CSV table of C-alpha atoms and ligand atoms in Angstrom, one decimal:
chain,number,residue,atom,x,y,z
L,1,UNK,CA,14.1,-13.8,5.6
L,2,UNK,CA,13.3,-10.6,3.8
L,3,UNK,CA,13.1,-7.4,5.8
L,4,UNK,CA,10.3,-4.9,5.2
L,5,UNK,CA,9.7,-1.3,6.4
L,6,UNK,CA,6.1,0.0,6.4
L,7,UNK,CA,5.4,3.7,5.9
L,8,UNK,CA,2.1,5.1,7.3
L,9,UNK,CA,0.5,8.4,7.9
L,10,UNK,CA,-2.6,7.6,10.0
L,11,UNK,CA,-4.8,4.9,11.4
L,12,UNK,CA,-2.7,2.1,9.9
L,13,UNK,CA,-5.4,-0.6,9.3
L,14,UNK,CA,-3.5,-2.0,6.3
L,15,UNK,CA,-0.3,-2.0,8.4
L,16,UNK,CA,-2.1,-3.9,11.1
L,17,UNK,CA,-3.4,-6.5,8.6
L,18,UNK,CA,0.2,-7.0,7.4
L,19,UNK,CA,1.5,-7.3,11.0
L,20,UNK,CA,-1.2,-9.9,11.8
L,21,UNK,CA,-0.9,-12.0,8.7
L,22,UNK,CA,1.9,-14.1,10.0
L,23,UNK,CA,4.0,-13.5,6.9
L,24,UNK,CA,7.5,-15.0,6.3
L,25,UNK,CA,9.1,-11.6,6.6
L,26,UNK,CA,10.9,-9.6,9.3
L,27,UNK,CA,9.0,-6.3,9.9
L,28,UNK,CA,12.1,-4.1,10.6
L,29,UNK,CA,10.1,-0.9,11.4
L,30,UNK,CA,7.0,1.2,10.9
L,31,UNK,CA,7.7,4.8,10.0
L,32,UNK,CA,5.2,7.6,9.9
L,33,UNK,CA,5.5,11.2,8.6
L,34,UNK,CA,3.2,12.2,11.4
L,35,UNK,CA,4.4,11.5,15.0
L,36,UNK,CA,0.8,11.4,16.2
L,37,UNK,CA,-0.3,8.7,13.7
L,38,UNK,CA,-2.5,6.1,15.5
L,39,UNK,CA,-0.9,3.3,13.5
L,40,UNK,CA,2.4,3.9,15.4
L,41,UNK,CA,0.7,2.9,18.7
L,42,UNK,CA,-0.7,-0.3,17.1
L,43,UNK,CA,2.8,-1.2,15.7
L,44,UNK,CA,4.4,-0.6,19.1
L,45,UNK,CA,1.8,-2.9,20.7
L,46,UNK,CA,2.8,-5.5,18.2
L,47,UNK,CA,6.4,-5.1,19.4
L,48,UNK,CA,7.6,-3.6,16.1
L,49,UNK,CA,10.2,-0.7,16.1
L,50,UNK,CA,8.6,2.6,15.3
L,51,UNK,CA,10.0,5.9,14.1
L,52,UNK,CA,8.6,9.3,12.9
L,53,UNK,CA,10.1,11.6,10.3
L,54,UNK,CA,7.9,14.7,10.5
L,55,UNK,CA,7.5,16.3,7.1
L,56,UNK,CA,6.6,19.6,8.8
L,57,UNK,CA,10.2,19.8,10.2
L,58,UNK,CA,11.7,19.9,6.7
L,59,UNK,CA,11.9,22.9,4.4
L,60,UNK,CA,11.4,21.1,1.1
L,61,UNK,CA,10.0,17.9,-0.3
L,62,UNK,CA,13.6,16.9,-1.3
L,63,UNK,CA,14.9,17.5,2.3
L,64,UNK,CA,12.1,15.4,3.8
L,65,UNK,CA,12.6,12.6,1.3
L,66,UNK,CA,16.3,12.5,2.0
L,67,UNK,CA,15.7,12.3,5.8
L,68,UNK,CA,13.1,9.7,5.2
L,69,UNK,CA,15.4,7.6,3.0
L,70,UNK,CA,18.2,7.8,5.6
L,71,UNK,CA,15.8,6.5,8.3
L,72,UNK,CA,14.5,3.7,6.0
L,73,UNK,CA,18.0,2.7,5.0
L,74,UNK,CA,19.0,2.4,8.6
L,75,UNK,CA,16.7,-0.7,8.8
L,76,UNK,CA,18.2,-2.1,5.6
L,77,UNK,CA,14.8,-3.3,4.1
L,78,UNK,CA,14.4,-5.5,1.0
L,79,UNK,CA,11.0,-4.0,0.5
L,80,UNK,CA,9.4,-0.7,1.4
L,81,UNK,CA,5.6,-0.9,1.8
L,82,UNK,CA,3.5,2.3,1.6
L,83,UNK,CA,0.3,1.7,3.6
L,84,UNK,CA,-1.8,4.8,3.7
L,85,UNK,CA,1.3,7.0,3.4
L,86,UNK,CA,-0.1,10.3,2.3
L,87,UNK,CA,2.9,12.1,0.9
L,88,UNK,CA,3.9,12.6,-2.7
L,89,UNK,CA,7.4,11.2,-3.1
L,90,UNK,CA,10.1,12.8,-5.2
L,91,UNK,CA,11.5,11.1,-8.3
L,92,UNK,CA,14.8,10.7,-6.6
L,93,UNK,CA,13.2,8.8,-3.7
L,94,UNK,CA,11.1,6.6,-6.0
L,95,UNK,CA,14.1,5.7,-8.2
L,96,UNK,CA,16.3,4.9,-5.1
L,97,UNK,CA,13.8,2.1,-4.3
L,98,UNK,CA,13.0,0.9,-7.8
L,99,UNK,CA,11.5,-2.6,-7.8
L,100,UNK,CA,11.2,-2.6,-4.0
L,101,UNK,CA,8.6,0.0,-3.2
L,102,UNK,CA,5.0,-0.9,-3.3
L,103,UNK,CA,1.7,0.9,-2.6
L,104,UNK,CA,-1.9,0.1,-2.1
L,105,UNK,CA,-4.5,2.4,-3.8
L,106,UNK,CA,-8.3,2.2,-3.1
L,107,UNK,CA,-9.4,1.9,-6.7
L,108,UNK,CA,-9.0,-0.3,-9.7
L,109,UNK,CA,-6.0,1.5,-11.3
L,110,UNK,CA,-5.6,3.0,-13.8
L,111,UNK,CA,-9.1,4.3,-12.9
L,112,UNK,CA,-9.4,6.9,-10.2
L,113,UNK,CA,-5.8,7.8,-9.2
L,114,UNK,CA,-5.5,10.5,-6.5
L,115,UNK,CA,-7.7,11.2,-3.6
L,116,UNK,CA,-11.5,10.7,-2.9
L,117,UNK,CA,-11.6,7.6,-5.1
L,118,UNK,CA,-14.9,6.3,-3.6
L,119,UNK,CA,-16.7,9.6,-4.3
L,120,UNK,CA,-15.3,9.6,-7.8
L,121,UNK,CA,-16.4,6.0,-8.4
L,122,UNK,CA,-20.0,6.9,-7.2
L,123,UNK,CA,-20.1,10.0,-9.3
L,124,UNK,CA,-19.1,8.0,-12.4
L,125,UNK,CA,-21.7,5.4,-11.7
L,126,UNK,CA,-19.2,2.5,-12.0
L,127,UNK,CA,-20.7,-0.9,-11.1
L,128,UNK,CA,-17.4,-2.4,-10.1
L,129,UNK,CA,-14.8,-0.8,-7.8
L,130,UNK,CA,-11.9,-2.1,-5.8
L,131,UNK,CA,-8.2,-1.8,-4.8
L,132,UNK,CA,-4.8,-2.2,-6.4
L,133,UNK,CA,-1.3,-3.1,-5.1
L,134,UNK,CA,1.3,-1.7,-7.4
L,135,UNK,CA,5.0,-1.0,-7.7
L,136,UNK,CA,5.6,2.7,-7.3
L,137,UNK,CA,6.9,4.8,-10.2
L,138,UNK,CA,7.4,8.6,-10.2
L,139,UNK,CA,3.8,9.1,-11.6
L,140,UNK,CA,1.4,9.2,-8.7
L,141,UNK,CA,-0.8,6.1,-8.3
L,142,UNK,CA,0.7,4.5,-11.3
L,143,UNK,CA,3.0,1.5,-11.8
L,144,UNK,CA,3.1,-2.2,-12.5
L,145,UNK,CA,0.1,-3.9,-11.0
L,146,UNK,CA,0.8,-6.7,-8.5
L,147,UNK,CA,-2.7,-7.6,-7.3
L,148,UNK,CA,-6.2,-6.3,-7.5
L,149,UNK,CA,-9.6,-7.1,-5.9
L,150,UNK,CA,-13.0,-6.0,-7.1
L,151,UNK,CA,-16.1,-5.3,-5.2
L,152,UNK,CA,-19.7,-4.5,-6.5
L,153,UNK,CA,-21.0,-1.0,-6.2
L,154,UNK,CA,-24.6,-0.9,-5.0
L,155,UNK,CA,-27.2,1.8,-5.8
L,156,UNK,CA,-27.5,2.9,-2.2
L,157,UNK,CA,-23.8,3.1,-1.5
L,158,UNK,CA,-22.3,6.1,0.1
L,159,UNK,CA,-18.5,6.8,0.0
L,160,UNK,CA,-18.3,5.3,3.5
L,161,UNK,CA,-20.1,2.1,2.7
L,162,UNK,CA,-18.1,1.6,-0.4
L,163,UNK,CA,-14.8,2.4,1.4
L,164,UNK,CA,-15.6,-0.2,4.0
L,165,UNK,CA,-16.2,-2.9,1.3
L,166,UNK,CA,-13.0,-2.0,-0.5
L,167,UNK,CA,-10.9,-1.8,2.7
L,168,UNK,CA,-11.9,-5.3,3.6
L,169,UNK,CA,-10.3,-6.4,0.3
L,170,UNK,CA,-7.3,-4.2,0.9
L,171,UNK,CA,-6.6,-6.1,4.1
L,172,UNK,CA,-6.6,-9.4,2.1
L,173,UNK,CA,-4.6,-8.5,-1.0
L,174,UNK,CA,-1.8,-6.4,0.6
L,175,UNK,CA,-0.5,-9.2,2.9
L,176,UNK,CA,-1.0,-11.7,0.0
L,177,UNK,CA,1.2,-9.5,-2.3
L,178,UNK,CA,3.9,-9.1,0.3
L,179,UNK,CA,3.9,-12.9,0.8
L,180,UNK,CA,4.5,-13.3,-2.9
L,181,UNK,CA,7.4,-10.9,-2.7
L,182,UNK,CA,8.8,-12.7,0.4
L,183,UNK,CA,8.6,-16.0,-1.5
L,184,UNK,CA,10.4,-14.5,-4.6
L,185,UNK,CA,7.3,-15.2,-6.7
L,186,UNK,CA,7.1,-11.7,-8.3
L,187,UNK,CA,8.8,-10.9,-11.6
L,188,UNK,CA,8.8,-7.5,-13.1
L,189,UNK,CA,9.1,-7.8,-16.9
L,190,UNK,CA,8.6,-5.0,-19.4
L,191,UNK,CA,6.8,-3.0,-16.7
L,192,UNK,CA,4.3,-5.8,-16.1
L,193,UNK,CA,4.2,-8.1,-13.1
L,194,UNK,CA,4.1,-11.8,-13.4
L,195,UNK,CA,3.4,-13.8,-10.3
L,196,UNK,CA,4.8,-17.3,-10.1
L,197,UNK,CA,1.8,-18.9,-8.4
L,198,UNK,CA,-1.3,-20.7,-9.6
L,199,UNK,CA,-4.4,-18.5,-9.6
L,200,UNK,CA,-2.5,-15.4,-8.5
L,201,UNK,CA,-5.5,-13.2,-8.9
L,202,UNK,CA,-7.5,-15.5,-6.5
L,203,UNK,CA,-8.1,-12.8,-3.9
L,204,UNK,CA,-10.6,-11.1,-6.3
L,205,UNK,CA,-12.6,-14.3,-6.2
L,206,UNK,CA,-13.0,-14.0,-2.4
L,207,UNK,CA,-15.1,-10.9,-3.1
L,208,UNK,CA,-18.6,-11.3,-1.6
L,209,UNK,CA,-20.8,-10.7,-4.7
L,210,UNK,CA,-24.5,-10.8,-4.0
L,211,UNK,CA,-26.2,-14.1,-4.7
Z,301,GRF,C1,-6.4,3.0,2.5
Z,301,GRF,O1,-7.6,3.0,1.9
Z,301,GRF,C2,-5.3,2.9,1.4
Z,301,GRF,O2,-5.7,2.2,0.3
Z,301,GRF,C3,-5.1,4.4,1.1
Z,301,GRF,O3,-5.2,5.1,2.3
Z,301,GRF,C4,-6.0,4.3,3.2
Z,301,GRF,C5,-5.2,4.0,4.4
Z,301,GRF,O4,-5.9,3.4,5.4
Z,301,GRF,N1,-3.8,4.6,0.4
Z,301,GRF,P1,-5.1,2.7,6.6
Z,301,GRF,O5,-4.2,3.8,7.3
Z,301,GRF,O6,-4.3,1.6,6.1
Z,301,GRF,O7,-6.2,2.3,7.6
């Protein structure tokens, strides 16, 4: 069974969805860059090993990433899952985990990389928004797309109502994408992801569009 390590920074709702999805993986550990992250308590309640590597205790980004990689490698994961991990990673770190480091971003990439995606979506007046699971490359919020889910944007949406609608989809597509990885269904070819499964984009179809 494939081993995964999940990296978080805060509340850990995506991590929780992954822990509760009954996936054919061994969750080796949940690691946070913030010892006070709420998600660590949730992971411990699920009986998962937890660890913290506090970025504030390291003088540079490189030193932090080296310490983080040492901690991750001690669990020998096949896949490293960024789930609300709010640190920009160095190129060295990203390259070390090439093809086995994935992230979830709360927008339909390549639209709206970076922070405050729901505010940006509302400002632009887009009618469709969503979330993306992607392999991580050195460019922030960029990389081969594994799965996406779309949600409608309503005229009276606020960043909070939109975030809630998107988050519900995040909790569906992230466990699904990890299941595909666990079942060896994901192929990275020419920087594109092919998934060996019928209707691989089906999660998007679960979206509750208005009747
Ligand atoms: C999610 O919206 C995720 O897409 C983004 O940060 C948020 C983390 O939420 N990268 P949680 O910690 O998983 O609840």
